[in-house]
Short mmCIF file of C-alpha atoms in Angstrom, two decimals:
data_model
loop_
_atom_site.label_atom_id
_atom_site.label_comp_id
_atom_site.label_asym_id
_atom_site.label_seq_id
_atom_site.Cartn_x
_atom_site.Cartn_y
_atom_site.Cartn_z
CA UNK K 30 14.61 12.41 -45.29
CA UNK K 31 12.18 12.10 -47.82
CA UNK K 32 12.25 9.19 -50.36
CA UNK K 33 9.93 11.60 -52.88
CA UNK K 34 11.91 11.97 -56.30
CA UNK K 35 11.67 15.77 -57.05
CA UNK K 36 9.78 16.69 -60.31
CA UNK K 37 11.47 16.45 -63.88
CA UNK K 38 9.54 19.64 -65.24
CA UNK K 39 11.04 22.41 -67.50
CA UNK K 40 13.26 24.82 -65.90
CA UNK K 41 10.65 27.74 -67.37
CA UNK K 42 7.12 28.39 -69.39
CA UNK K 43 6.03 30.48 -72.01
CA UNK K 44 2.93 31.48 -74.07
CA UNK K 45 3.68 29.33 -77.28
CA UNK K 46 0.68 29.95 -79.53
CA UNK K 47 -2.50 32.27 -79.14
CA UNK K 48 -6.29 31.47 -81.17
CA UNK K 49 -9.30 33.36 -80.83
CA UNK K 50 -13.19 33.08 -81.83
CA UNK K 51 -15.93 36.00 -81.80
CA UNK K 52 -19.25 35.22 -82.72
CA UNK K 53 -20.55 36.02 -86.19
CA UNK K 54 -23.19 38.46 -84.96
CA UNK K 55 -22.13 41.64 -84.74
CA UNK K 56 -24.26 44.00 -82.35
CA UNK K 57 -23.67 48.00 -82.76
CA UNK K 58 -24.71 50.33 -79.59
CA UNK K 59 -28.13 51.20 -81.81
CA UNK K 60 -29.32 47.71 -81.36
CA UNK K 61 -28.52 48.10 -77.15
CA UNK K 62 -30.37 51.40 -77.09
CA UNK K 63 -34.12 49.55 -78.11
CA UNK K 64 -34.32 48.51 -74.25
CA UNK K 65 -32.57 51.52 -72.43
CA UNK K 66 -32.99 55.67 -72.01
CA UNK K 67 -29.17 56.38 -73.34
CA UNK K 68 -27.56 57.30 -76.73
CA UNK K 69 -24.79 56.49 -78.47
CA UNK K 70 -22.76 59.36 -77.69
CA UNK K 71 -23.10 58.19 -73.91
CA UNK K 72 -22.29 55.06 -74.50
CA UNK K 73 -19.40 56.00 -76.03
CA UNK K 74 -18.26 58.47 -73.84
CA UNK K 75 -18.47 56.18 -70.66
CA UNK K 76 -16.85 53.29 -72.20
CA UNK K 77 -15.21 53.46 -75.13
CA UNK K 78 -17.47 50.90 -76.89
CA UNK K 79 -19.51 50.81 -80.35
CA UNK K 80 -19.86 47.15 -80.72
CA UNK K 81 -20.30 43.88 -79.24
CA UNK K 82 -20.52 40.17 -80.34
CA UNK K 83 -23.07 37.89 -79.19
CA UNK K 84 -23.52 34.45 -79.70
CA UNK K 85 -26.03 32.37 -81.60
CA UNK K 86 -27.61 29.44 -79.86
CA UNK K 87 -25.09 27.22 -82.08
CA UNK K 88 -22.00 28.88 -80.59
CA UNK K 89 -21.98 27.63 -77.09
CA UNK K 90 -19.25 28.07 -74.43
CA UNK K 91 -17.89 24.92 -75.49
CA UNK K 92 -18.38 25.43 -79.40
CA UNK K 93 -16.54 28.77 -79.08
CA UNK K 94 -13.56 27.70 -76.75
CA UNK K 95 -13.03 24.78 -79.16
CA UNK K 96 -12.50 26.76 -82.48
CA UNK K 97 -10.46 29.25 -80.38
CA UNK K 98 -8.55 26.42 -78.99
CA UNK K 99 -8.19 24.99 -82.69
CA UNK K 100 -6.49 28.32 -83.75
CA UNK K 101 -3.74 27.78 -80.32
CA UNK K 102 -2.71 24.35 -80.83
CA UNK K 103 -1.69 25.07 -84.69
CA UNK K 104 -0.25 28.61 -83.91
CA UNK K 105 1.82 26.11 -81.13
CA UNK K 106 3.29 23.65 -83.80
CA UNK K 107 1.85 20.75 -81.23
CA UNK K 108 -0.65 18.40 -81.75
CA UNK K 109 -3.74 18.13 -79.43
CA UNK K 110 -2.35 14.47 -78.54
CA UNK K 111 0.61 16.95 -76.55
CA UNK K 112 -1.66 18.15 -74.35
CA UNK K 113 -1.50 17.47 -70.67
CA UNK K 114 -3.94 20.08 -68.93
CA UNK K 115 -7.28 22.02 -70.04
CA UNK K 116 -8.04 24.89 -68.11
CA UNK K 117 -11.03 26.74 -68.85
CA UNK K 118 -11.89 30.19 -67.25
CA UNK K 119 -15.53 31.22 -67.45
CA UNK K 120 -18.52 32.52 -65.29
CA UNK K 121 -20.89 31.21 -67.68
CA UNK K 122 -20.87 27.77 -68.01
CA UNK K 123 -24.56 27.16 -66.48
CA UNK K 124 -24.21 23.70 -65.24
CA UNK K 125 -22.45 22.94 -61.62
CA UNK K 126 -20.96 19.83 -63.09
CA UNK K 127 -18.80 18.25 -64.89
CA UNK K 128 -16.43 20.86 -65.82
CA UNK K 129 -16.67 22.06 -69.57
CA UNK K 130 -13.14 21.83 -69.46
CA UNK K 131 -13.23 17.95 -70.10
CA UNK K 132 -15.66 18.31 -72.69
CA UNK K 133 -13.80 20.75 -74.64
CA UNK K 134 -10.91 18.23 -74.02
CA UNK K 135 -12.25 15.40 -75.47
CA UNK K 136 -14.19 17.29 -78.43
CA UNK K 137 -9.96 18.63 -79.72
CA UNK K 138 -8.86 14.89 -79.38
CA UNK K 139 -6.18 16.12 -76.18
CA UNK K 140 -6.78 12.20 -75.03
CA UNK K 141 -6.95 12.51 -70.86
CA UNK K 142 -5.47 15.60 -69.97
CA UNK K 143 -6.22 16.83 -66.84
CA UNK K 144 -9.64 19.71 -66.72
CA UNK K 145 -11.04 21.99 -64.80
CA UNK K 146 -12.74 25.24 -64.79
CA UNK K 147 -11.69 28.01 -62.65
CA UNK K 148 -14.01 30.91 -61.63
CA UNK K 149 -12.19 34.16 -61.07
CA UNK K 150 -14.21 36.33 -63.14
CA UNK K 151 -12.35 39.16 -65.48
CA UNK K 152 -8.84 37.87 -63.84
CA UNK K 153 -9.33 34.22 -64.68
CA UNK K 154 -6.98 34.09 -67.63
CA UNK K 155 -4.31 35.16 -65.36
CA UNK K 156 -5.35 33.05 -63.02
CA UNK K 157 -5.29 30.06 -65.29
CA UNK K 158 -2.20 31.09 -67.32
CA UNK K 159 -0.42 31.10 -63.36
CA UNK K 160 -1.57 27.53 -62.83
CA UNK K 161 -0.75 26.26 -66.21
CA UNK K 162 2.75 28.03 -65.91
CA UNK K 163 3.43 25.97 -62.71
CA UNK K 164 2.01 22.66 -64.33
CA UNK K 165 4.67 22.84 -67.15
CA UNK K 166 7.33 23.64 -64.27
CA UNK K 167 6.67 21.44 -61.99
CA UNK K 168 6.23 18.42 -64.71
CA UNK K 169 2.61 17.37 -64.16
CA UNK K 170 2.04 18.09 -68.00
CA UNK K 171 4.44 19.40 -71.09
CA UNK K 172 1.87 21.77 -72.55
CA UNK K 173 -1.30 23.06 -71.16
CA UNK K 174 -4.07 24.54 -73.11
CA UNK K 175 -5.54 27.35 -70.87
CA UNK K 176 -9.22 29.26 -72.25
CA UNK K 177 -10.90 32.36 -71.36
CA UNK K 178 -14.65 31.98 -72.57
CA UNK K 179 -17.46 33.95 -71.79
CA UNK K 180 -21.67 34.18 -72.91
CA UNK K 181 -22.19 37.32 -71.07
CA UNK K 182 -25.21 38.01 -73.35
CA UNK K 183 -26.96 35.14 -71.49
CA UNK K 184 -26.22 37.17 -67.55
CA UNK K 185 -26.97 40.75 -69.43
CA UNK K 186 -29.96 42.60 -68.27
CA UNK K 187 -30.78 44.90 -71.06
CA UNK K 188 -32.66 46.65 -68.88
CA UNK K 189 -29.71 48.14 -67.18
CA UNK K 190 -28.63 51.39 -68.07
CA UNK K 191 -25.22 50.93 -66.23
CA UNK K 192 -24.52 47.42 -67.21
CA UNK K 193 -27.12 46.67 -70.40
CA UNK K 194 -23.94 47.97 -73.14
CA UNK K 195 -21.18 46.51 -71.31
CA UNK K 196 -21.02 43.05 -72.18
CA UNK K 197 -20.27 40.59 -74.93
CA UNK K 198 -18.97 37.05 -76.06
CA UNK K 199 -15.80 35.46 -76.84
CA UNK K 200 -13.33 32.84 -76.81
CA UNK K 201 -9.59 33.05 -76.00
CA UNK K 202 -7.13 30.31 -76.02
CA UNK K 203 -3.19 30.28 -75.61
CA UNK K 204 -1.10 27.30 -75.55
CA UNK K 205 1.57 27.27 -72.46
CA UNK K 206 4.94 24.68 -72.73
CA UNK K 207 8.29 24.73 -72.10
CA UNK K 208 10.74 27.26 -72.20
CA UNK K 209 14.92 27.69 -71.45
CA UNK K 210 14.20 31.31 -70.29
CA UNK K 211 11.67 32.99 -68.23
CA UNK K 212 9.32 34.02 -70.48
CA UNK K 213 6.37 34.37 -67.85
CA UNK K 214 7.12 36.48 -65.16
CA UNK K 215 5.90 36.04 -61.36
CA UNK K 216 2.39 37.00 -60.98
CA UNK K 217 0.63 39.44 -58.92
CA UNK K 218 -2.85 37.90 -57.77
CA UNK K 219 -5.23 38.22 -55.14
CA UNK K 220 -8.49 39.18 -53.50
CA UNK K 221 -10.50 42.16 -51.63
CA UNK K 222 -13.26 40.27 -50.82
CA UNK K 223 -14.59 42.83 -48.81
CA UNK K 224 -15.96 44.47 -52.10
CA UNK K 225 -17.41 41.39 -53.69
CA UNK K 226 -20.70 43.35 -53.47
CA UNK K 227 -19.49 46.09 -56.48
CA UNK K 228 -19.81 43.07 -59.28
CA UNK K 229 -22.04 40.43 -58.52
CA UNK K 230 -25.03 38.15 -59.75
CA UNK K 231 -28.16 40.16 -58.95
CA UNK K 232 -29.82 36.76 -57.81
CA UNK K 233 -28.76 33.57 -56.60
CA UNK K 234 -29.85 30.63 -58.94
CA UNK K 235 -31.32 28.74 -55.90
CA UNK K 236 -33.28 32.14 -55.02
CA UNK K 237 -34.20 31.51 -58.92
CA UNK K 238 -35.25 28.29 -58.43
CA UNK K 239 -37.77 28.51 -55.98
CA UNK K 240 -39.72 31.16 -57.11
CA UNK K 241 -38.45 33.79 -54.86
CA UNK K 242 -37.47 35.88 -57.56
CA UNK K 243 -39.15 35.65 -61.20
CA UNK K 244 -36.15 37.63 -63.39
CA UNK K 245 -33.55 35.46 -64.61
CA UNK K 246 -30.36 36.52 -62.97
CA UNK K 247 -27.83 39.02 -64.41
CA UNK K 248 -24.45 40.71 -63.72
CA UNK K 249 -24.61 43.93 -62.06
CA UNK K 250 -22.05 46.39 -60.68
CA UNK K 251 -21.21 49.67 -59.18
CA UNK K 252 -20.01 51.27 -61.85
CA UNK K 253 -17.93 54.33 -60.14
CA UNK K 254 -16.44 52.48 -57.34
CA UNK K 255 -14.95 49.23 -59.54
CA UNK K 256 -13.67 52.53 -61.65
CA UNK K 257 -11.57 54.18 -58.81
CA UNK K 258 -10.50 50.80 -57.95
CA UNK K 259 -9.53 49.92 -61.34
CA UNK K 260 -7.78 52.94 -62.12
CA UNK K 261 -5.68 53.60 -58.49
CA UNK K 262 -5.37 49.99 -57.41
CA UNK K 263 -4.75 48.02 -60.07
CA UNK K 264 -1.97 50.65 -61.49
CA UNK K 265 -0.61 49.55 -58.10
CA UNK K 266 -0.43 45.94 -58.84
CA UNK K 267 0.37 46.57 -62.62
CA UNK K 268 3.62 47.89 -61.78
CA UNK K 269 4.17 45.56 -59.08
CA UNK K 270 4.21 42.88 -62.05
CA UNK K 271 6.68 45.21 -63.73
CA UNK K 272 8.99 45.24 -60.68
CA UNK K 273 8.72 41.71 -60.13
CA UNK K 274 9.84 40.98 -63.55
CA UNK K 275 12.82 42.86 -63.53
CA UNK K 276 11.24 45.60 -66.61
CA UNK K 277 10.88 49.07 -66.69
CA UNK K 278 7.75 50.54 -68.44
CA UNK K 279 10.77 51.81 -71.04
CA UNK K 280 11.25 48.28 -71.59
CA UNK K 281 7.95 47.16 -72.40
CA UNK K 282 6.76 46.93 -75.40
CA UNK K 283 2.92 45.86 -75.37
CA UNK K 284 0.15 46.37 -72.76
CA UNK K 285 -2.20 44.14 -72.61
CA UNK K 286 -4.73 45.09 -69.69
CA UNK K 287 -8.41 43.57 -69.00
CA UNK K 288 -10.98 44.66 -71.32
CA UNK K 289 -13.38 46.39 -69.30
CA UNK K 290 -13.44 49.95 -70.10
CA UNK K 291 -11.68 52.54 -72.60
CA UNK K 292 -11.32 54.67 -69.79
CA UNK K 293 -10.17 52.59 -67.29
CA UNK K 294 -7.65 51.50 -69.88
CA UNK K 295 -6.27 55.16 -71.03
CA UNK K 296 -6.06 56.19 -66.93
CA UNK K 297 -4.10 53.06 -66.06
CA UNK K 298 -1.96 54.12 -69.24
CA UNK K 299 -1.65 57.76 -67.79
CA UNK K 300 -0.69 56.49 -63.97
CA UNK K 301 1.59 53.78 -65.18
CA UNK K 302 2.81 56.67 -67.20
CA UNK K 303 3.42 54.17 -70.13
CA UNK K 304 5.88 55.95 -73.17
CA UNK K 305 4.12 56.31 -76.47
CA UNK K 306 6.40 53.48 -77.43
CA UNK K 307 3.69 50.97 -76.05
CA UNK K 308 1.27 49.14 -77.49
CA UNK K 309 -1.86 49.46 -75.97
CA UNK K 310 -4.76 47.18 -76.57
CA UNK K 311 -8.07 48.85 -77.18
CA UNK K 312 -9.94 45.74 -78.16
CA UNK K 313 -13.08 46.88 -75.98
CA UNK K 314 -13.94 49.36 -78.61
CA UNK K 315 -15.83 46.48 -81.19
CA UNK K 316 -15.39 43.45 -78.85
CA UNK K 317 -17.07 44.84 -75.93
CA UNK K 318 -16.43 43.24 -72.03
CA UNK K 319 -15.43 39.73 -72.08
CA UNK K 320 -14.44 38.97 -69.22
CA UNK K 321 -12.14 36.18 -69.01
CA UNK K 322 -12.00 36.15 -72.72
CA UNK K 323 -10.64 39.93 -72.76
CA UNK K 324 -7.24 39.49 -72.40
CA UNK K 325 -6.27 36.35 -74.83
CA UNK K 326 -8.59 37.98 -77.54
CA UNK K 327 -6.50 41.27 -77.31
CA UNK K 328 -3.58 39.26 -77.32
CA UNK K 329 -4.40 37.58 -80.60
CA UNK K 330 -6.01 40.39 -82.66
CA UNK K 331 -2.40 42.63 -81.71
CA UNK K 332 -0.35 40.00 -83.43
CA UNK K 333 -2.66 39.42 -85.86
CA UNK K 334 -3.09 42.93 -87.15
CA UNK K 335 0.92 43.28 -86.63
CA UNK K 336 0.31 45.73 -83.55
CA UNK K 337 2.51 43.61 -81.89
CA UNK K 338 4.82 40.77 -82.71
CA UNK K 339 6.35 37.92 -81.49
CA UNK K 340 9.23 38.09 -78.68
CA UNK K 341 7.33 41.60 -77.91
CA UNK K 342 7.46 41.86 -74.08
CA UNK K 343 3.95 42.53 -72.58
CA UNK K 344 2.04 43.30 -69.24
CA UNK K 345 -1.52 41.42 -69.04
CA UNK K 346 -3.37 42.20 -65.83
CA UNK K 347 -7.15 41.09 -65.55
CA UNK K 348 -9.29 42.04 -62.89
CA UNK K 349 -13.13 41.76 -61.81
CA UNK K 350 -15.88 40.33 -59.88
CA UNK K 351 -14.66 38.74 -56.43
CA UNK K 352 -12.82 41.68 -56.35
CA UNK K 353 -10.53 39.65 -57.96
CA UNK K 354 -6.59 40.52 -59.66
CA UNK K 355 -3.95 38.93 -61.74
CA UNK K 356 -1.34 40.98 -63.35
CA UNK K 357 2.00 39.54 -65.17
CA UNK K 358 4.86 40.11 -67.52
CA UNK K 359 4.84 37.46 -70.79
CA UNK K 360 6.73 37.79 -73.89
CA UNK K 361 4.34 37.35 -76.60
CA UNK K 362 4.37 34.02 -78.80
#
């Protein structure tokens, strides 16, 4: 028999308060089409999207996921003393080590919580928000701070017509803690590695390194075949997340997907066959593709424009480079 006391954590975990930060510098499609053949109208028409932020050389991963993490902790009611875990989700943070999760820590005043980064590309808030959910359960910490944060502007090759108007920056924080009722539902994750080669880094940094290649590297992707798998796969696991939850799309009130691509959004909409009743976040339209970001900075602009409110029941599902998928039910802080 084993002598191992089991854990004291809470009995459930829910999103308790939700901050956001977008750079100051506003970037319209006009500004994207100086370095590509396209037009706005095309632009427009394939994704949905007429502006972008992009960060200044002051607002740093770490500068952005701490003013967005600022914004969670107060919306939370807790002090940054409560916190027990920092978990950042990002693809670009550009050094190995240490994590920028412990610097971000110790820049809010959190004390010695314990940080990491996680890379799972457009899913990684789900994947982080999953983690942090079984922290607060199983006891290891009482609140966890969990961050999407992306520079995509510094992996952008505005040279590429498919990818060049895609991307832009952000930071996305929500606060996770203890809850009497299940308030985040079981998640729907996992892999297909065997198309990790539709999103990728166009070079390896080592490959960079030694001179093999001369262009800094970049995110590229195939941009028809991550659609057909956004659209007919990840409908799939969306209602999967639905079932799992116990809801009925009649029941939900907010939807919340990754912010990749209007269309992608509207023909998940149209397969989920989601009632008008929904909320649907459109935040790609002047926020652009931010990756892990995406889905906490939807979040927080819906409640703050009074699109959606608190106790609203919503479906988040992320999904991206690895290929990579998250999807889960959460009522809304």
């Amino acid at each position: 028999m084993s002598k191992i006391k089991p854990s004291k954590g809470a009995p459930y975990a829910r999103i308790m308060g939700v901050g956001g930060y977008r750079p100051t510098r506003v970037v319209p499609n006009e500004v994207i089409l100086e370095t590509i053949d396209s037009s706005d109208e095309w632009i427009r028409s394939r994704s949905g999207i007429t502006s972008r932020h992009w960060a200044s050389p002051e607002e740093t991963v770490a500068a952005m996921s701490i003013e967005a993490s600022g914004k969670a902790i107060a919306d939370a009611g807790i002090t940054p003393e409560q916190i027990g875990g920092v978990i950042v989700a990002t693809v670009s943070h550009f050094k190995q080590t240490p994590a920028i999760a412990t610097e971000i820590a110790d820049a809010i005043g959190a004390g010695k919580p314990a940080a990491f980064d996680i890379s799972a590309g457009c899913a990684g808030f789900g994947y982080g928000l999953t983690l942090a959910k079984g922290m607060v359960v199983e006891g290891s910490a009482e609140y966890v701070l969990v961050i999407g944060v992306e520079r995509l502007s510094d992996l952008t090759d505005l040279e590429d017509r498919a990818t060049a108007f895609l991307f832009g920056d952000g930071a996305g924080a929500v606060v996770v803690g203890p809850a009497k009722e299940p308030m985040i539902g079981p998640t729907i994750w996992g892999s297909e590695g065997d198309k990790s080669d539709t999103i990728k880094q166009t070079v390896s940094w080592d490959a960079y390194r030694d001179g093999t290649v001369e262009k800094f590297p970049a995110i590229t992707q195939e941009g028809q075949a991550v659609f057909r798998w956004a659209v007919f796969e990840m409908a799939k696991v969306a209602q999967q997340a639905l079932d799992a939850a116990g809801i009925t799309s009649a029941e939900l009130d907010v939807f919340i997907p990754h912010q990749a691509n209007m269309r992608i959004i509207d023909s998940m909409v149209k397969t989920l066959k989601l009632p008008d009743s929904v909320t649907v976040a459109r935040d790609v339209e002047t926020t652009g593709n931010t990756s892990a970001a995406s889905i906490p900075l939807a979040m927080e602009r819906l409640l703050a424009t009074g699109q959606a409110k608190s106790g609203d029941t919503a479906l988040v599902i992320g999904f991206g480079a690895g290929l990579v998928y998250a999807a889960t039910v959460v009522t809304l802080p």
